[in-house]
C-alpha cells in the first residue's frame, strides 16, 4: 500500500472510524491490547453538552463537533509528537472532520457495514449514550474515505477478532512481543 507511513519504521496513530455501532471501541480495544499501543475512547472526549444532546436523540451539528474533534486531534498530536503509537476511536464521518485529525503519521481504519447489520448491533447494545434512533443521521452524514486519504476499509461482517487480524495484516503491524521479523496476523 503506497502513501502509508511504515508502522514498523515510524510510530503511527490509527483512527478507528465509522458510524455508531460499527464496533470501533471493541476493535480498537482488541487491537491496542494485541499491539501494546496507547488507546483512547474518543467518545470520552465529548463535552457533556454533546453527550446530553445525543442521549436526547438529537444529532450533533458540525459546530457541536468542533471542540470534540479538537480534543481528538490533541490526543493524536501528543502521541505523534512523542513518537508513540496509538489508537483512538472517532466516528470521523465527514472528510472535513478527518482533515482536522489528519497528519503525516495518521491512518484511518474505516469499519464498514450495512445499515441492517449495524441496526442489529445497536438493538442489543446497552449502556451507551448514542441511541439507535440516530443511526440514519449517522449514515446521512457519512462520507466514506476516498482518494488521497490514508485509510483502509475493513468489512465488519466477520468477528471483531477477525477484523483485528485483517487490520494487522493490511498494515503490516506486529503484535506486542513479536519477533521483529515475524508476521503476526
PDB file of C-alpha atoms in Angstrom:
ATOM      1  CA  UNK A   1       0.000   0.000   0.000  1.00  0.00           C
ATOM      2  CA  UNK A   2       1.505   3.267  -1.017  1.00  0.00           C
ATOM      3  CA  UNK A   3       1.042   6.521   0.810  1.00  0.00           C
ATOM      4  CA  UNK A   4       1.176   4.956   4.286  1.00  0.00           C
ATOM      5  CA  UNK A   5       3.883   5.549   6.825  1.00  0.00           C
ATOM      6  CA  UNK A   6       5.617   2.296   7.727  1.00  0.00           C
ATOM      7  CA  UNK A   7       4.288   1.374  11.194  1.00  0.00           C
ATOM      8  CA  UNK A   8       7.421  -0.711  11.738  1.00  0.00           C
ATOM      9  CA  UNK A   9       9.709   2.246  10.962  1.00  0.00           C
ATOM     10  CA  UNK A  10       7.805   5.140  12.476  1.00  0.00           C
ATOM     11  CA  UNK A  11       5.034   5.194  15.088  1.00  0.00           C
ATOM     12  CA  UNK A  12       1.565   5.889  13.777  1.00  0.00           C
ATOM     13  CA  UNK A  13      -1.819   6.655  15.253  1.00  0.00           C
ATOM     14  CA  UNK A  14      -4.738   4.668  13.923  1.00  0.00           C
ATOM     15  CA  UNK A  15      -8.092   6.429  13.992  1.00  0.00           C
ATOM     16  CA  UNK A  16     -10.713   3.686  14.092  1.00  0.00           C
ATOM     17  CA  UNK A  17     -13.739   5.274  12.448  1.00  0.00           C
ATOM     18  CA  UNK A  18     -17.278   4.521  11.332  1.00  0.00           C
ATOM     19  CA  UNK A  19     -20.896   5.026  12.303  1.00  0.00           C
ATOM     20  CA  UNK A  20     -22.165   4.305  15.794  1.00  0.00           C
ATOM     21  CA  UNK A  21     -22.442   0.551  16.307  1.00  0.00           C
ATOM     22  CA  UNK A  22     -19.780  -0.389  13.757  1.00  0.00           C
ATOM     23  CA  UNK A  23     -17.565  -1.828  16.508  1.00  0.00           C
ATOM     24  CA  UNK A  24     -14.996   0.948  16.868  1.00  0.00           C
ATOM     25  CA  UNK A  25     -14.494   0.519  20.623  1.00  0.00           C
ATOM     26  CA  UNK A  26     -14.365  -3.266  20.506  1.00  0.00           C
ATOM     27  CA  UNK A  27     -11.986  -3.475  17.547  1.00  0.00           C
ATOM     28  CA  UNK A  28      -9.725  -0.651  18.762  1.00  0.00           C
ATOM     29  CA  UNK A  29      -9.568  -2.094  22.284  1.00  0.00           C
ATOM     30  CA  UNK A  30      -8.643  -5.553  20.995  1.00  0.00           C
ATOM     31  CA  UNK A  31      -6.133  -4.080  18.569  1.00  0.00           C
ATOM     32  CA  UNK A  32      -4.499  -1.899  21.246  1.00  0.00           C
ATOM     33  CA  UNK A  33      -4.176  -4.926  23.516  1.00  0.00           C
ATOM     34  CA  UNK A  34      -2.692  -7.024  20.745  1.00  0.00           C
ATOM     35  CA  UNK A  35      -0.205  -4.316  19.726  1.00  0.00           C
ATOM     36  CA  UNK A  36       0.546  -2.912  23.181  1.00  0.00           C
ATOM     37  CA  UNK A  37      -0.273   0.621  21.974  1.00  0.00           C
ATOM     38  CA  UNK A  38      -1.856   3.557  23.803  1.00  0.00           C
ATOM     39  CA  UNK A  39      -5.652   3.610  23.421  1.00  0.00           C
ATOM     40  CA  UNK A  40      -8.270   6.323  23.863  1.00  0.00           C
ATOM     41  CA  UNK A  41     -12.025   6.003  23.596  1.00  0.00           C
ATOM     42  CA  UNK A  42     -12.908   9.081  21.548  1.00  0.00           C
ATOM     43  CA  UNK A  43     -16.453   9.204  22.954  1.00  0.00           C
ATOM     44  CA  UNK A  44     -14.936  10.004  26.357  1.00  0.00           C
ATOM     45  CA  UNK A  45     -13.600  13.270  24.916  1.00  0.00           C
ATOM     46  CA  UNK A  46     -17.067  14.621  24.021  1.00  0.00           C
ATOM     47  CA  UNK A  47     -18.124  17.667  26.026  1.00  0.00           C
ATOM     48  CA  UNK A  48     -21.057  16.934  28.382  1.00  0.00           C
ATOM     49  CA  UNK A  49     -23.363  19.048  26.175  1.00  0.00           C
ATOM     50  CA  UNK A  50     -22.720  16.733  23.208  1.00  0.00           C
ATOM     51  CA  UNK A  51     -23.411  13.625  25.271  1.00  0.00           C
ATOM     52  CA  UNK A  52     -26.654  15.123  26.580  1.00  0.00           C
ATOM     53  CA  UNK A  53     -27.750  16.125  23.089  1.00  0.00           C
ATOM     54  CA  UNK A  54     -27.103  12.665  21.630  1.00  0.00           C
ATOM     55  CA  UNK A  55     -28.705  10.933  24.627  1.00  0.00           C
ATOM     56  CA  UNK A  56     -31.814  13.042  23.924  1.00  0.00           C
ATOM     57  CA  UNK A  57     -31.854  11.689  20.358  1.00  0.00           C
ATOM     58  CA  UNK A  58     -30.575  14.866  18.696  1.00  0.00           C
ATOM     59  CA  UNK A  59     -27.820  14.559  16.088  1.00  0.00           C
ATOM     60  CA  UNK A  60     -24.732  16.717  16.541  1.00  0.00           C
ATOM     61  CA  UNK A  61     -24.043  19.591  14.193  1.00  0.00           C
ATOM     62  CA  UNK A  62     -20.671  20.448  12.689  1.00  0.00           C
ATOM     63  CA  UNK A  63     -20.420  23.229  15.270  1.00  0.00           C
ATOM     64  CA  UNK A  64     -21.108  20.759  18.118  1.00  0.00           C
ATOM     65  CA  UNK A  65     -18.317  18.512  16.897  1.00  0.00           C
ATOM     66  CA  UNK A  66     -15.592  21.194  16.721  1.00  0.00           C
ATOM     67  CA  UNK A  67     -14.453  21.079  20.378  1.00  0.00           C
ATOM     68  CA  UNK A  68     -14.607  17.283  20.376  1.00  0.00           C
ATOM     69  CA  UNK A  69     -12.547  16.971  17.188  1.00  0.00           C
ATOM     70  CA  UNK A  70     -10.035  19.423  18.664  1.00  0.00           C
ATOM     71  CA  UNK A  71      -9.598  17.141  21.708  1.00  0.00           C
ATOM     72  CA  UNK A  72      -9.209  14.070  19.489  1.00  0.00           C
ATOM     73  CA  UNK A  73      -6.629  15.938  17.372  1.00  0.00           C
ATOM     74  CA  UNK A  74      -4.783  16.977  20.546  1.00  0.00           C
ATOM     75  CA  UNK A  75      -4.578  13.338  21.705  1.00  0.00           C
ATOM     76  CA  UNK A  76      -3.214  12.330  18.291  1.00  0.00           C
ATOM     77  CA  UNK A  77      -0.654  15.163  18.314  1.00  0.00           C
ATOM     78  CA  UNK A  78       0.552  14.166  21.793  1.00  0.00           C
ATOM     79  CA  UNK A  79       1.251  10.613  20.580  1.00  0.00           C
ATOM     80  CA  UNK A  80       2.853  11.539  17.277  1.00  0.00           C
ATOM     81  CA  UNK A  81       4.877  14.313  18.929  1.00  0.00           C
ATOM     82  CA  UNK A  82       6.245  11.840  21.464  1.00  0.00           C
ATOM     83  CA  UNK A  83       6.894   9.173  18.820  1.00  0.00           C
ATOM     84  CA  UNK A  84       4.386   6.822  20.469  1.00  0.00           C
ATOM     85  CA  UNK A  85       1.964   4.651  18.501  1.00  0.00           C
ATOM     86  CA  UNK A  86      -1.686   4.799  19.471  1.00  0.00           C
ATOM     87  CA  UNK A  87      -5.279   4.044  18.605  1.00  0.00           C
ATOM     88  CA  UNK A  88      -8.255   6.307  19.082  1.00  0.00           C
ATOM     89  CA  UNK A  89     -11.892   5.821  18.202  1.00  0.00           C
ATOM     90  CA  UNK A  90     -13.690   8.631  16.408  1.00  0.00           C
ATOM     91  CA  UNK A  91     -16.659   8.449  14.070  1.00  0.00           C
ATOM     92  CA  UNK A  92     -14.838  10.856  11.689  1.00  0.00           C
ATOM     93  CA  UNK A  93     -17.875  10.688   9.423  1.00  0.00           C
ATOM     94  CA  UNK A  94     -17.008  13.570   7.084  1.00  0.00           C
ATOM     95  CA  UNK A  95     -13.819  14.250   5.200  1.00  0.00           C
ATOM     96  CA  UNK A  96     -13.717  17.723   6.785  1.00  0.00           C
ATOM     97  CA  UNK A  97     -13.692  16.065  10.224  1.00  0.00           C
ATOM     98  CA  UNK A  98     -10.864  13.771   9.134  1.00  0.00           C
ATOM     99  CA  UNK A  99      -8.992  16.819   7.811  1.00  0.00           C
ATOM    100  CA  UNK A 100      -8.861  18.118  11.410  1.00  0.00           C
ATOM    101  CA  UNK A 101      -7.319  14.810  12.525  1.00  0.00           C
ATOM    102  CA  UNK A 102      -5.129  14.078   9.528  1.00  0.00           C
ATOM    103  CA  UNK A 103      -1.362  14.070   9.864  1.00  0.00           C
ATOM    104  CA  UNK A 104       1.784  12.549   8.463  1.00  0.00           C
ATOM    105  CA  UNK A 105       1.602   9.636  10.926  1.00  0.00           C
ATOM    106  CA  UNK A 106      -2.179   9.095  10.976  1.00  0.00           C
ATOM    107  CA  UNK A 107      -4.019   6.239   9.274  1.00  0.00           C
ATOM    108  CA  UNK A 108      -7.805   5.932   9.286  1.00  0.00           C
ATOM    109  CA  UNK A 109      -9.296   2.467   9.741  1.00  0.00           C
ATOM    110  CA  UNK A 110     -12.864   2.602   8.426  1.00  0.00           C
ATOM    111  CA  UNK A 111     -15.145  -0.101   9.819  1.00  0.00           C
ATOM    112  CA  UNK A 112     -17.774  -0.509   7.111  1.00  0.00           C
ATOM    113  CA  UNK A 113     -21.085  -2.301   7.488  1.00  0.00           C
ATOM    114  CA  UNK A 114     -24.613  -2.246   6.127  1.00  0.00           C
ATOM    115  CA  UNK A 115     -27.445  -0.323   7.780  1.00  0.00           C
ATOM    116  CA  UNK A 116     -29.212  -3.585   8.607  1.00  0.00           C
ATOM    117  CA  UNK A 117     -26.113  -5.148  10.139  1.00  0.00           C
ATOM    118  CA  UNK A 118     -25.351  -2.118  12.301  1.00  0.00           C
ATOM    119  CA  UNK A 119     -29.015  -1.690  13.310  1.00  0.00           C
ATOM    120  CA  UNK A 120     -28.934  -5.301  14.612  1.00  0.00           C
ATOM    121  CA  UNK A 121     -25.832  -4.488  16.658  1.00  0.00           C
ATOM    122  CA  UNK A 122     -27.373  -1.327  18.090  1.00  0.00           C
ATOM    123  CA  UNK A 123     -30.540  -3.213  19.046  1.00  0.00           C
ATOM    124  CA  UNK A 124     -28.576  -5.359  21.509  1.00  0.00           C
ATOM    125  CA  UNK A 125     -26.175  -2.676  22.771  1.00  0.00           C
ATOM    126  CA  UNK A 126     -26.829  -1.355  26.260  1.00  0.00           C
ATOM    127  CA  UNK A 127     -25.344   1.438  28.340  1.00  0.00           C
ATOM    128  CA  UNK A 128     -24.258   3.751  25.509  1.00  0.00           C
ATOM    129  CA  UNK A 129     -25.487   7.333  25.250  1.00  0.00           C
ATOM    130  CA  UNK A 130     -25.970   7.134  21.471  1.00  0.00           C
ATOM    131  CA  UNK A 131     -29.479   5.836  20.744  1.00  0.00           C
ATOM    132  CA  UNK A 132     -30.219   3.597  17.757  1.00  0.00           C
ATOM    133  CA  UNK A 133     -32.622   6.294  16.533  1.00  0.00           C
ATOM    134  CA  UNK A 134     -29.622   8.367  15.390  1.00  0.00           C
ATOM    135  CA  UNK A 135     -28.289   5.677  13.048  1.00  0.00           C
ATOM    136  CA  UNK A 136     -29.962   7.177   9.975  1.00  0.00           C
ATOM    137  CA  UNK A 137     -28.430  10.590  10.700  1.00  0.00           C
ATOM    138  CA  UNK A 138     -25.023   8.913  11.005  1.00  0.00           C
ATOM    139  CA  UNK A 139     -25.376   7.251   7.594  1.00  0.00           C
ATOM    140  CA  UNK A 140     -26.694  10.501   6.101  1.00  0.00           C
ATOM    141  CA  UNK A 141     -23.584  12.312   7.352  1.00  0.00           C
ATOM    142  CA  UNK A 142     -21.102   9.562   6.402  1.00  0.00           C
ATOM    143  CA  UNK A 143     -18.594  10.312   3.647  1.00  0.00           C
ATOM    144  CA  UNK A 144     -16.526   7.168   3.200  1.00  0.00           C
ATOM    145  CA  UNK A 145     -12.774   7.743   2.962  1.00  0.00           C
ATOM    146  CA  UNK A 146     -11.768   8.458  -0.608  1.00  0.00           C
ATOM    147  CA  UNK A 147      -8.846   9.089  -2.903  1.00  0.00           C
ATOM    148  CA  UNK A 148      -5.928  10.866  -1.315  1.00  0.00           C
ATOM    149  CA  UNK A 149      -6.812   9.769   2.217  1.00  0.00           C
ATOM    150  CA  UNK A 150      -4.566   7.444   4.201  1.00  0.00           C
ATOM    151  CA  UNK A 151      -7.272   4.930   5.008  1.00  0.00           C
ATOM    152  CA  UNK A 152      -8.103   1.272   4.861  1.00  0.00           C
ATOM    153  CA  UNK A 153     -11.614  -0.171   4.814  1.00  0.00           C
ATOM    154  CA  UNK A 154     -12.492  -3.243   6.851  1.00  0.00           C
ATOM    155  CA  UNK A 155     -15.811  -5.022   6.239  1.00  0.00           C
ATOM    156  CA  UNK A 156     -17.302  -5.758   9.667  1.00  0.00           C
ATOM    157  CA  UNK A 157     -19.364  -8.790   8.662  1.00  0.00           C
ATOM    158  CA  UNK A 158     -16.867 -11.080  10.460  1.00  0.00           C
ATOM    159  CA  UNK A 159     -15.955 -11.151  14.154  1.00  0.00           C
ATOM    160  CA  UNK A 160     -14.026  -8.361  15.859  1.00  0.00           C
ATOM    161  CA  UNK A 161     -11.016 -10.656  16.283  1.00  0.00           C
ATOM    162  CA  UNK A 162     -11.065 -11.343  12.534  1.00  0.00           C
ATOM    163  CA  UNK A 163     -11.240  -7.591  11.881  1.00  0.00           C
ATOM    164  CA  UNK A 164      -8.198  -7.080  14.131  1.00  0.00           C
ATOM    165  CA  UNK A 165      -6.243  -9.766  12.259  1.00  0.00           C
ATOM    166  CA  UNK A 166      -7.165  -8.132   8.935  1.00  0.00           C
ATOM    167  CA  UNK A 167      -6.004  -4.700  10.144  1.00  0.00           C
ATOM    168  CA  UNK A 168      -2.695  -6.120  11.392  1.00  0.00           C
ATOM    169  CA  UNK A 169      -2.139  -7.851   8.057  1.00  0.00           C
ATOM    170  CA  UNK A 170      -3.259  -4.927   5.868  1.00  0.00           C
ATOM    171  CA  UNK A 171      -0.938  -2.503   7.654  1.00  0.00           C
ATOM    172  CA  UNK A 172       1.968  -4.895   8.260  1.00  0.00           C
ATOM    173  CA  UNK A 173       1.805  -4.402  12.032  1.00  0.00           C
ATOM    174  CA  UNK A 174       3.462  -6.555  14.690  1.00  0.00           C
ATOM    175  CA  UNK A 175       1.827  -7.744  17.865  1.00  0.00           C
ATOM    176  CA  UNK A 176       3.448  -6.755  21.158  1.00  0.00           C
ATOM    177  CA  UNK A 177       6.293  -9.114  21.988  1.00  0.00           C
ATOM    178  CA  UNK A 178       6.514 -10.499  18.441  1.00  0.00           C
ATOM    179  CA  UNK A 179       9.945 -11.084  16.971  1.00  0.00           C
ATOM    180  CA  UNK A 180      10.981  -8.201  14.749  1.00  0.00           C
ATOM    181  CA  UNK A 181      10.912 -10.232  11.537  1.00  0.00           C
ATOM    182  CA  UNK A 182       7.874 -12.324  12.400  1.00  0.00           C
ATOM    183  CA  UNK A 183       4.486 -11.879  10.821  1.00  0.00           C
ATOM    184  CA  UNK A 184       1.615 -11.635  13.299  1.00  0.00           C
ATOM    185  CA  UNK A 185      -1.769 -11.965  11.639  1.00  0.00           C
TER     186      UNK A 185
END
